[in-house]
mmCIF file of C-alpha atoms and ligand atoms in Angstrom:
data_model
loop_
_atom_site.group_PDB
_atom_site.id
_atom_site.type_symbol
_atom_site.label_atom_id
_atom_site.label_comp_id
_atom_site.label_asym_id
_atom_site.label_seq_id
_atom_site.Cartn_x
_atom_site.Cartn_y
_atom_site.Cartn_z
ATOM 1 C CA UNK A 1 0.000 0.000 0.000
ATOM 2 C CA UNK A 2 1.264 3.476 -0.796
ATOM 3 C CA UNK A 3 2.132 5.420 2.342
ATOM 4 C CA UNK A 4 2.328 9.202 2.612
ATOM 5 C CA UNK A 5 3.791 11.282 5.422
ATOM 6 C CA UNK A 6 1.887 14.328 6.536
ATOM 7 C CA UNK A 7 3.421 16.908 8.850
ATOM 8 C CA UNK A 8 0.667 17.969 11.207
ATOM 9 C CA UNK A 9 1.137 21.508 12.478
ATOM 10 C CA UNK A 10 -1.942 22.274 14.548
ATOM 11 C CA UNK A 11 -0.616 25.599 15.846
ATOM 12 C CA UNK A 12 -2.408 27.749 18.404
ATOM 13 C CA UNK A 13 -5.915 28.534 19.600
ATOM 14 C CA UNK A 14 -8.522 26.373 17.905
ATOM 15 C CA UNK A 15 -5.950 25.033 15.424
ATOM 16 C CA UNK A 16 -5.917 21.624 17.078
ATOM 17 C CA UNK A 17 -9.693 21.337 17.109
ATOM 18 C CA UNK A 18 -9.951 21.896 13.358
ATOM 19 C CA UNK A 19 -6.968 19.751 12.393
ATOM 20 C CA UNK A 20 -8.333 16.919 14.568
ATOM 21 C CA UNK A 21 -11.445 16.872 12.385
ATOM 22 C CA UNK A 22 -9.413 17.020 9.179
ATOM 23 C CA UNK A 23 -7.336 14.060 10.401
ATOM 24 C CA UNK A 24 -10.565 12.194 11.159
ATOM 25 C CA UNK A 25 -11.632 12.707 7.547
ATOM 26 C CA UNK A 26 -8.211 11.837 6.130
ATOM 27 C CA UNK A 27 -8.232 8.587 8.097
ATOM 28 C CA UNK A 28 -11.717 7.795 6.822
ATOM 29 C CA UNK A 29 -10.752 8.253 3.175
ATOM 30 C CA UNK A 30 -7.478 6.394 3.579
ATOM 31 C CA UNK A 31 -9.504 3.430 4.808
ATOM 32 C CA UNK A 32 -12.080 3.734 2.049
ATOM 33 C CA UNK A 33 -9.571 4.151 -0.770
ATOM 34 C CA UNK A 34 -6.803 1.953 0.684
ATOM 35 C CA UNK A 35 -3.778 4.145 1.149
ATOM 36 C CA UNK A 36 -1.661 4.725 4.245
ATOM 37 C CA UNK A 37 -1.127 8.049 5.941
ATOM 38 C CA UNK A 38 1.414 8.723 8.677
ATOM 39 C CA UNK A 39 0.935 11.891 10.677
ATOM 40 C CA UNK A 40 3.905 13.607 12.224
ATOM 41 C CA UNK A 41 2.875 16.333 14.670
ATOM 42 C CA UNK A 42 5.120 19.353 15.318
ATOM 43 C CA UNK A 43 4.821 22.721 17.040
ATOM 44 C CA UNK A 44 4.471 26.020 15.211
ATOM 45 C CA UNK A 45 3.523 29.528 16.320
ATOM 46 C CA UNK A 46 3.023 30.619 19.904
ATOM 47 C CA UNK A 47 3.042 27.079 21.299
ATOM 48 C CA UNK A 48 6.458 26.559 19.686
ATOM 49 C CA UNK A 49 7.669 29.814 21.180
ATOM 50 C CA UNK A 50 6.600 28.634 24.643
ATOM 51 C CA UNK A 51 8.625 25.461 24.230
ATOM 52 C CA UNK A 52 11.629 26.576 22.140
ATOM 53 C CA UNK A 53 11.657 30.420 22.302
ATOM 54 C CA UNK A 54 11.093 30.539 18.554
ATOM 55 C CA UNK A 55 7.776 30.224 16.672
ATOM 56 C CA UNK A 56 9.391 28.115 13.948
ATOM 57 C CA UNK A 57 11.868 25.630 15.435
ATOM 58 C CA UNK A 58 14.407 23.927 13.197
ATOM 59 C CA UNK A 59 12.914 20.556 14.134
ATOM 60 C CA UNK A 60 9.478 21.623 12.849
ATOM 61 C CA UNK A 61 10.981 22.932 9.645
ATOM 62 C CA UNK A 62 12.782 19.644 9.084
ATOM 63 C CA UNK A 63 9.615 17.628 9.607
ATOM 64 C CA UNK A 64 7.753 19.947 7.204
ATOM 65 C CA UNK A 65 10.488 19.748 4.582
ATOM 66 C CA UNK A 66 10.761 15.991 4.581
ATOM 67 C CA UNK A 67 7.003 15.319 4.667
ATOM 68 C CA UNK A 68 4.959 14.656 1.524
ATOM 69 C CA UNK A 69 2.642 17.488 2.560
ATOM 70 C CA UNK A 70 1.984 19.799 5.499
ATOM 71 C CA UNK A 71 -1.418 20.306 7.103
ATOM 72 C CA UNK A 72 -1.574 23.448 9.218
ATOM 73 C CA UNK A 73 -4.286 24.625 11.600
ATOM 74 C CA UNK A 74 -3.678 28.261 12.519
ATOM 75 C CA UNK A 75 -1.197 30.306 14.515
ATOM 76 C CA UNK A 76 -1.520 33.213 16.920
ATOM 77 C CA UNK A 77 -3.010 34.061 20.279
ATOM 78 C CA UNK A 78 -3.516 37.362 22.080
ATOM 79 C CA UNK A 79 -1.008 36.049 24.669
ATOM 80 C CA UNK A 80 1.785 36.652 22.180
ATOM 81 C CA UNK A 81 0.742 40.125 21.051
ATOM 82 C CA UNK A 82 3.442 41.793 23.108
ATOM 83 C CA UNK A 83 6.316 39.657 21.796
ATOM 84 C CA UNK A 84 8.966 41.339 19.613
ATOM 85 C CA UNK A 85 8.046 41.161 15.874
ATOM 86 C CA UNK A 86 10.726 38.575 15.135
ATOM 87 C CA UNK A 87 9.266 35.888 17.350
ATOM 88 C CA UNK A 88 5.577 36.548 16.852
ATOM 89 C CA UNK A 89 3.539 33.551 15.646
ATOM 90 C CA UNK A 90 2.868 35.181 12.227
ATOM 91 C CA UNK A 91 6.618 35.155 11.607
ATOM 92 C CA UNK A 92 6.480 31.360 11.617
ATOM 93 C CA UNK A 93 3.960 31.409 8.818
ATOM 94 C CA UNK A 94 6.066 33.707 6.673
ATOM 95 C CA UNK A 95 9.168 31.701 7.605
ATOM 96 C CA UNK A 96 7.759 28.314 6.626
ATOM 97 C CA UNK A 97 6.377 29.700 3.337
ATOM 98 C CA UNK A 98 9.793 31.049 2.454
ATOM 99 C CA UNK A 99 11.777 28.026 3.689
ATOM 100 C CA UNK A 100 9.635 25.589 1.697
ATOM 101 C CA UNK A 101 9.516 27.939 -1.301
ATOM 102 C CA UNK A 102 5.716 27.907 -1.269
ATOM 103 C CA UNK A 103 5.342 30.633 -3.852
ATOM 104 C CA UNK A 104 1.929 29.663 -5.203
ATOM 105 C CA UNK A 105 -1.037 30.191 -2.927
ATOM 106 C CA UNK A 106 -4.363 28.880 -4.209
ATOM 107 C CA UNK A 107 -7.398 30.340 -2.463
ATOM 108 C CA UNK A 108 -10.688 29.199 -3.898
ATOM 109 C CA UNK A 109 -13.769 31.265 -3.064
ATOM 110 C CA UNK A 110 -16.628 28.950 -3.844
ATOM 111 C CA UNK A 111 -20.224 29.757 -3.005
ATOM 112 C CA UNK A 112 -22.050 26.495 -2.335
ATOM 113 C CA UNK A 113 -25.711 26.509 -3.388
ATOM 114 C CA UNK A 114 -26.588 25.178 0.091
ATOM 115 C CA UNK A 115 -25.181 28.341 1.651
ATOM 116 C CA UNK A 116 -25.950 31.127 -0.788
ATOM 117 C CA UNK A 117 -28.178 32.842 1.736
ATOM 118 C CA UNK A 118 -25.272 33.157 4.201
ATOM 119 C CA UNK A 119 -23.534 35.778 2.148
ATOM 120 C CA UNK A 120 -23.968 39.394 3.194
ATOM 121 C CA UNK A 121 -24.433 40.083 -0.524
ATOM 122 C CA UNK A 122 -27.633 39.481 -2.465
ATOM 123 C CA UNK A 123 -28.185 35.857 -3.449
ATOM 124 C CA UNK A 124 -28.498 36.653 -7.144
ATOM 125 C CA UNK A 125 -25.105 38.397 -7.053
ATOM 126 C CA UNK A 126 -23.177 35.575 -5.370
ATOM 127 C CA UNK A 127 -25.031 32.438 -6.482
ATOM 128 C CA UNK A 128 -22.675 29.978 -8.224
ATOM 129 C CA UNK A 129 -19.603 32.152 -7.758
ATOM 130 C CA UNK A 130 -16.469 30.077 -8.171
ATOM 131 C CA UNK A 131 -13.255 32.076 -8.089
ATOM 132 C CA UNK A 132 -9.729 30.759 -7.693
ATOM 133 C CA UNK A 133 -7.382 33.394 -6.365
ATOM 134 C CA UNK A 134 -3.754 32.641 -7.140
ATOM 135 C CA UNK A 135 -1.645 34.727 -4.832
ATOM 136 C CA UNK A 136 2.153 34.946 -5.108
ATOM 137 C CA UNK A 137 3.350 34.093 -1.603
ATOM 138 C CA UNK A 138 7.098 34.464 -1.181
ATOM 139 C CA UNK A 139 7.891 37.871 -2.651
ATOM 140 C CA UNK A 140 6.556 41.438 -2.865
ATOM 141 C CA UNK A 141 6.513 43.960 -0.055
ATOM 142 C CA UNK A 142 6.240 41.077 2.449
ATOM 143 C CA UNK A 143 9.844 40.060 1.887
ATOM 144 C CA UNK A 144 11.372 43.015 0.005
ATOM 145 C CA UNK A 145 14.439 44.814 1.297
ATOM 146 C CA UNK A 146 15.483 47.381 2.360
ATOM 147 C CA UNK A 147 12.931 47.653 5.115
ATOM 148 C CA UNK A 148 12.802 49.085 8.586
ATOM 149 C CA UNK A 149 12.081 52.017 10.839
ATOM 150 C CA UNK A 150 14.804 54.627 11.299
ATOM 151 C CA UNK A 151 15.225 58.277 12.061
ATOM 152 C CA UNK A 152 15.539 60.589 9.109
ATOM 153 C CA UNK A 153 15.384 64.377 9.094
ATOM 154 C CA UNK A 154 14.663 64.352 12.779
ATOM 155 C CA UNK A 155 11.589 62.132 12.596
ATOM 156 C CA UNK A 156 10.942 58.410 12.389
ATOM 157 C CA UNK A 157 10.597 56.906 8.966
ATOM 158 C CA UNK A 158 9.205 53.463 8.148
ATOM 159 C CA UNK A 159 9.635 51.711 4.813
ATOM 160 C CA UNK A 160 9.243 48.457 2.903
ATOM 161 C CA UNK A 161 10.065 47.592 -0.654
ATOM 162 C CA UNK A 162 7.528 46.261 -3.139
ATOM 163 C CA UNK A 163 9.618 44.291 -5.591
ATOM 164 C CA UNK A 164 9.517 41.289 -7.907
ATOM 165 C CA UNK A 165 12.079 39.510 -10.041
ATOM 166 C CA UNK A 166 10.726 38.600 -13.440
ATOM 167 C CA UNK A 167 11.403 34.931 -12.707
ATOM 168 C CA UNK A 168 9.089 35.168 -9.687
ATOM 169 C CA UNK A 169 6.327 36.689 -11.804
ATOM 170 C CA UNK A 170 6.822 34.152 -14.553
ATOM 171 C CA UNK A 171 6.532 31.069 -12.347
ATOM 172 C CA UNK A 172 3.352 32.244 -10.610
ATOM 173 C CA UNK A 173 1.848 33.260 -13.965
ATOM 174 C CA UNK A 174 2.454 29.729 -15.258
ATOM 175 C CA UNK A 175 0.622 28.319 -12.244
ATOM 176 C CA UNK A 176 -2.341 30.617 -12.896
ATOM 177 C CA UNK A 177 -2.599 29.737 -16.579
ATOM 178 C CA UNK A 178 -2.251 26.019 -15.863
ATOM 179 C CA UNK A 179 -4.982 26.177 -13.235
ATOM 180 C CA UNK A 180 -7.186 28.176 -15.629
ATOM 181 C CA UNK A 181 -6.743 25.450 -18.262
ATOM 182 C CA UNK A 182 -8.379 23.023 -15.811
ATOM 183 C CA UNK A 183 -11.216 25.468 -15.125
ATOM 184 C CA UNK A 184 -12.992 28.044 -17.295
ATOM 185 C CA UNK A 185 -9.881 29.261 -19.124
ATOM 186 C CA UNK A 186 -9.971 32.840 -17.906
ATOM 187 C CA UNK A 187 -7.248 34.715 -16.019
ATOM 188 C CA UNK A 188 -7.634 38.198 -14.586
ATOM 189 C CA UNK A 189 -4.251 39.611 -13.572
ATOM 190 C CA UNK A 190 -4.562 42.208 -10.824
ATOM 191 C CA UNK A 191 -1.968 44.942 -10.304
ATOM 192 C CA UNK A 192 -1.541 48.674 -9.889
ATOM 193 C CA UNK A 193 0.295 49.330 -13.130
ATOM 194 C CA UNK A 194 -1.065 52.862 -13.419
ATOM 195 C CA UNK A 195 1.099 53.846 -10.445
ATOM 196 C CA UNK A 196 3.697 51.193 -9.582
ATOM 197 C CA UNK A 197 6.759 50.229 -11.624
ATOM 198 C CA UNK A 198 6.793 46.771 -10.103
ATOM 199 C CA UNK A 199 3.256 46.323 -11.460
ATOM 200 C CA UNK A 200 4.299 47.431 -14.942
ATOM 201 C CA UNK A 201 6.866 44.645 -14.978
ATOM 202 C CA UNK A 202 4.240 42.251 -13.581
ATOM 203 C CA UNK A 203 1.902 43.062 -16.456
ATOM 204 C CA UNK A 204 4.618 42.736 -19.083
ATOM 205 C CA UNK A 205 5.690 39.292 -17.880
ATOM 206 C CA UNK A 206 2.129 38.005 -17.480
ATOM 207 C CA UNK A 207 1.399 39.080 -21.058
ATOM 208 C CA UNK A 208 4.509 37.244 -22.236
ATOM 209 C CA UNK A 209 3.596 34.040 -20.401
ATOM 210 C CA UNK A 210 0.012 34.209 -21.701
ATOM 211 C CA UNK A 211 1.310 33.616 -25.234
ATOM 212 C CA UNK A 212 2.026 30.023 -24.223
ATOM 213 C CA UNK A 213 -1.615 29.544 -23.253
ATOM 214 C CA UNK A 214 -3.514 30.636 -26.351
ATOM 215 C CA UNK A 215 -6.767 29.086 -25.151
ATOM 216 C CA UNK A 216 -6.850 31.155 -21.983
ATOM 217 C CA UNK A 217 -8.487 34.543 -22.098
ATOM 218 C CA UNK A 218 -6.418 37.118 -20.198
ATOM 219 C CA UNK A 219 -7.532 40.488 -18.889
ATOM 220 C CA UNK A 220 -6.014 42.952 -16.439
ATOM 221 C CA UNK A 221 -7.507 44.939 -13.628
ATOM 222 C CA UNK A 222 -6.162 47.548 -11.261
ATOM 223 C CA UNK A 223 -6.451 46.341 -7.706
ATOM 224 C CA UNK A 224 -8.841 49.081 -6.599
ATOM 225 C CA UNK A 225 -11.203 48.244 -9.428
ATOM 226 C CA UNK A 226 -10.833 44.505 -8.735
ATOM 227 C CA UNK A 227 -11.827 45.069 -5.103
ATOM 228 C CA UNK A 228 -14.993 46.736 -6.351
ATOM 229 C CA UNK A 229 -15.733 44.185 -9.094
ATOM 230 C CA UNK A 230 -15.477 41.251 -6.659
ATOM 231 C CA UNK A 231 -18.451 42.713 -4.820
ATOM 232 C CA UNK A 232 -20.306 44.102 -7.839
ATOM 233 C CA UNK A 233 -20.176 41.020 -10.056
ATOM 234 C CA UNK A 234 -18.089 38.151 -8.665
ATOM 235 C CA UNK A 235 -19.270 35.750 -11.346
ATOM 236 C CA UNK A 236 -17.174 37.521 -13.972
ATOM 237 C CA UNK A 237 -14.032 35.935 -12.465
ATOM 238 C CA UNK A 238 -12.520 32.519 -12.992
ATOM 239 C CA UNK A 239 -8.835 32.736 -11.954
ATOM 240 C CA UNK A 240 -7.486 35.899 -10.343
ATOM 241 C CA UNK A 241 -3.694 36.137 -10.517
ATOM 242 C CA UNK A 242 -2.017 38.625 -8.211
ATOM 243 C CA UNK A 243 0.930 39.477 -5.981
ATOM 244 C CA UNK A 244 1.386 38.815 -2.307
ATOM 245 C CA UNK A 245 -0.193 41.833 -0.640
ATOM 246 C CA UNK A 246 -2.993 42.407 -3.140
ATOM 247 C CA UNK A 247 -3.802 38.706 -2.864
ATOM 248 C CA UNK A 248 -3.842 38.890 0.916
ATOM 249 C CA UNK A 249 -6.417 41.645 0.839
ATOM 250 C CA UNK A 250 -8.555 40.401 -2.039
ATOM 251 C CA UNK A 251 -8.768 36.872 -0.649
ATOM 252 C CA UNK A 252 -10.195 38.094 2.647
ATOM 253 C CA UNK A 253 -12.663 40.164 0.692
ATOM 254 C CA UNK A 254 -13.621 37.239 -1.544
ATOM 255 C CA UNK A 255 -14.144 34.967 1.459
ATOM 256 C CA UNK A 256 -17.180 37.007 2.374
ATOM 257 C CA UNK A 257 -18.874 36.038 -0.868
ATOM 258 C CA UNK A 258 -19.325 32.635 0.739
ATOM 259 C CA UNK A 259 -20.484 34.105 4.006
ATOM 260 C CA UNK A 260 -18.000 32.625 6.436
ATOM 261 C CA UNK A 261 -14.240 32.544 6.809
ATOM 262 C CA UNK A 262 -14.821 29.122 8.333
ATOM 263 C CA UNK A 263 -15.468 27.578 4.944
ATOM 264 C CA UNK A 264 -12.465 28.473 2.851
ATOM 265 C CA UNK A 265 -9.407 26.256 2.379
ATOM 266 C CA UNK A 266 -6.067 27.052 0.775
ATOM 267 C CA UNK A 267 -3.072 25.347 -0.768
ATOM 268 C CA UNK A 268 0.457 26.719 -0.904
ATOM 269 C CA UNK A 269 2.582 25.004 -3.506
ATOM 270 C CA UNK A 270 6.220 25.051 -4.593
ATOM 271 C CA UNK A 271 7.949 23.623 -7.630
ATOM 272 C CA UNK A 272 9.020 20.564 -5.636
ATOM 273 C CA UNK A 273 6.852 18.193 -3.602
ATOM 274 C CA UNK A 274 6.781 20.675 -0.728
ATOM 275 C CA UNK A 275 3.252 21.915 -0.121
ATOM 276 C CA UNK A 276 1.196 23.228 2.757
ATOM 277 C CA UNK A 277 -2.566 23.248 3.240
ATOM 278 C CA UNK A 278 -4.442 25.413 5.714
ATOM 279 C CA UNK A 279 -7.765 27.117 6.323
ATOM 280 C CA UNK A 280 -7.650 30.817 5.535
ATOM 281 C CA UNK A 281 -9.116 31.722 8.922
ATOM 282 C CA UNK A 282 -7.120 32.489 12.052
ATOM 283 C CA UNK A 283 -6.741 30.649 15.344
ATOM 284 C CA UNK A 284 -9.774 32.173 17.158
ATOM 285 C CA UNK A 285 -8.190 31.779 20.634
ATOM 286 C CA UNK A 286 -11.328 33.160 22.301
ATOM 287 C CA UNK A 287 -13.252 30.092 21.107
ATOM 288 C CA UNK A 288 -10.644 27.528 22.130
ATOM 289 C CA UNK A 289 -11.889 24.411 23.905
ATOM 290 C CA UNK A 290 -15.566 25.165 23.293
ATOM 291 C CA UNK A 291 -16.126 22.777 20.388
ATOM 292 C CA UNK A 292 -17.840 25.521 18.372
ATOM 293 C CA UNK A 293 -15.519 26.464 15.514
ATOM 294 C CA UNK A 294 -16.167 25.369 11.978
ATOM 295 C CA UNK A 295 -13.841 22.561 10.828
ATOM 296 C CA UNK A 296 -15.000 22.708 7.184
ATOM 297 C CA UNK A 297 -12.230 25.027 5.929
ATOM 298 C CA UNK A 298 -9.616 22.643 7.324
ATOM 299 C CA UNK A 299 -11.426 19.549 6.051
ATOM 300 C CA UNK A 300 -11.555 21.135 2.590
ATOM 301 C CA UNK A 301 -7.857 21.981 2.934
ATOM 302 C CA UNK A 302 -7.214 18.284 3.556
ATOM 303 C CA UNK A 303 -9.207 17.564 0.393
ATOM 304 C CA UNK A 304 -6.978 19.998 -1.524
ATOM 305 C CA UNK A 305 -3.951 18.200 -0.067
ATOM 306 C CA UNK A 306 -5.106 14.923 -1.577
ATOM 307 C CA UNK A 307 -5.789 16.551 -4.920
ATOM 308 C CA UNK A 308 -2.729 18.736 -5.346
ATOM 309 C CA UNK A 309 -0.092 16.666 -3.545
ATOM 310 C CA UNK A 310 -1.266 13.133 -4.329
ATOM 311 C CA UNK A 311 -3.394 13.580 -7.474
ATOM 312 C CA UNK A 312 -6.399 11.993 -5.789
ATOM 313 C CA UNK A 313 -9.130 13.907 -7.577
ATOM 314 C CA UNK A 314 -11.837 11.380 -6.869
ATOM 315 C CA UNK A 315 -11.095 11.364 -3.144
ATOM 316 C CA UNK A 316 -11.063 15.159 -3.155
ATOM 317 C CA UNK A 317 -14.504 15.227 -4.756
ATOM 318 C CA UNK A 318 -15.801 12.643 -2.317
ATOM 319 C CA UNK A 319 -14.829 14.886 0.623
ATOM 320 C CA UNK A 320 -16.325 17.994 -0.992
ATOM 321 C CA UNK A 321 -19.571 16.165 -1.724
ATOM 322 C CA UNK A 322 -19.721 14.811 1.822
ATOM 323 C CA UNK A 323 -19.289 18.331 3.195
ATOM 324 C CA UNK A 324 -22.027 19.580 0.890
ATOM 325 C CA UNK A 325 -24.338 16.760 1.927
ATOM 326 C CA UNK A 326 -23.872 17.671 5.598
ATOM 327 C CA UNK A 327 -24.823 21.251 4.746
ATOM 328 C CA UNK A 328 -27.739 20.174 2.585
ATOM 329 C CA UNK A 329 -28.996 18.021 5.463
ATOM 330 C CA UNK A 330 -29.144 21.174 7.559
ATOM 331 C CA UNK A 331 -26.134 20.632 9.820
ATOM 332 C CA UNK A 332 -24.376 23.844 10.768
ATOM 333 C CA UNK A 333 -21.702 25.016 13.138
ATOM 334 C CA UNK A 334 -22.514 28.179 15.026
ATOM 335 C CA UNK A 335 -20.841 30.558 12.551
ATOM 336 C CA UNK A 336 -23.145 29.466 9.729
ATOM 337 C CA UNK A 337 -26.291 28.592 11.695
ATOM 338 C CA UNK A 338 -29.588 29.813 10.277
ATOM 339 C CA UNK A 339 -33.262 29.479 11.159
ATOM 340 C CA UNK A 340 -34.412 25.909 10.708
ATOM 341 C CA UNK A 341 -30.928 24.375 10.715
ATOM 342 C CA UNK A 342 -29.366 22.064 13.309
ATOM 343 C CA UNK A 343 -26.504 23.703 15.182
ATOM 344 C CA UNK A 344 -23.788 21.203 16.059
ATOM 345 C CA UNK A 345 -20.246 21.339 17.419
ATOM 346 C CA UNK A 346 -16.867 21.050 15.742
ATOM 347 C CA UNK A 347 -16.394 17.326 16.348
ATOM 348 C CA UNK A 348 -20.012 16.458 15.473
ATOM 349 C CA UNK A 349 -19.559 18.193 12.120
ATOM 350 C CA UNK A 350 -16.474 16.042 11.556
ATOM 351 C CA UNK A 351 -18.438 12.916 12.506
ATOM 352 C CA UNK A 352 -21.277 13.687 10.109
ATOM 353 C CA UNK A 353 -18.935 14.389 7.200
ATOM 354 C CA UNK A 354 -17.069 11.167 8.006
ATOM 355 C CA UNK A 355 -20.327 9.189 8.003
ATOM 356 C CA UNK A 356 -21.222 10.664 4.632
ATOM 357 C CA UNK A 357 -17.879 9.470 3.295
ATOM 358 C CA UNK A 358 -18.200 5.980 4.680
ATOM 359 C CA UNK A 359 -21.803 5.292 3.624
ATOM 360 C CA UNK A 360 -21.224 6.117 -0.036
HETATM 361 C C1 IPM B 401 -2.860 35.189 5.395
HETATM 362 C C2 IPM B 401 -2.552 35.962 6.648
HETATM 363 C C3 IPM B 401 -1.047 36.128 6.774
HETATM 364 C C4 IPM B 401 -0.584 36.910 5.565
HETATM 365 C C5 IPM B 401 -0.576 36.781 8.066
HETATM 366 C C6 IPM B 401 -1.114 36.088 9.291
HETATM 367 C C7 IPM B 401 0.930 36.868 8.124
HETATM 368 O O1 IPM B 401 -3.226 37.178 6.645
HETATM 369 O O2 IPM B 401 -2.391 34.051 5.272
HETATM 370 O O3 IPM B 401 -3.578 35.718 4.555
HETATM 371 O O4 IPM B 401 -0.603 38.141 5.576
HETATM 372 O O5 IPM B 401 -0.199 36.285 4.581
HETATM 373 MG MG1 MG B 402 -4.590 37.410 5.067
#
């Protein structure tokens, strides 16, 4: 039997509660489809700081690097808010992305028919929206140098550098066009080329790469306009290709099309086998231990893991359909509860999705 190793980085807050449910589902499908999974737990974020005085210990990084895939819960807790920037939990996230060269971040914003009414937007605007945001994840102003805070002309001055090498733009553009080929063959590249030089280069390289994908329709949008269009008419988008910071902002915005942050998964891929899968929501430390958070984003992240790391498309679809069945049957965690639905806890949601997998 094929065996895969998964590094399990639950993180802080409710991270363990959601990864527990994802592991439950992964074990269920490994039984159903006969493959072996080994889980290797490791600390990341605040809990790692408590133990090792760093949020991303070398030992965790080694486990992540040698695994076939990484499943992450979430990092961060108000307890660590006063730590120096270099050892804050978020640093671990940026550090692991960079160390594993996870330059391609896939953030689908899918509006399930079962949940259309959850969106703060009108149902006819969001119904059937299916956007894949492809966010560059290891460059841009997040990692650019020089950066810092210093004193200049007698006052403090803070600065970061928004920058991209053409090779970085090219490789993420290829990912976007390849993903579009598997979907509706449309790419919208988002930048700020009317103001920023780095965006002018971005646009030039994306145009160049597009010539290798003749079947894919390419258009461009300035980021301010894109932010507006995502709300005005989200159905116009198939794949959105963008840089690190624009993608950070637009993906949070797009998550609201579906109504809850608790529903959206993500995949961060490299050009080797290294890959990490995580919900896009945070660690919700205030809800820790209450069995109330929504495990669906993490369960769907596990489904993406099977699809993108192990090419198990059928298993991926089985998990997605089992999640949708649970929703159709009226089961809801608190964040997505509505009149006439059955509100259940984190682990019960995992159990119901697991049952749906095993009875089919
Ligand atoms: C995200 C988060 C992170 C980011 C933070 C926590 C560093 O907002 O994954 O979108 O900005 O990338
Ligand atoms: Mg973000």
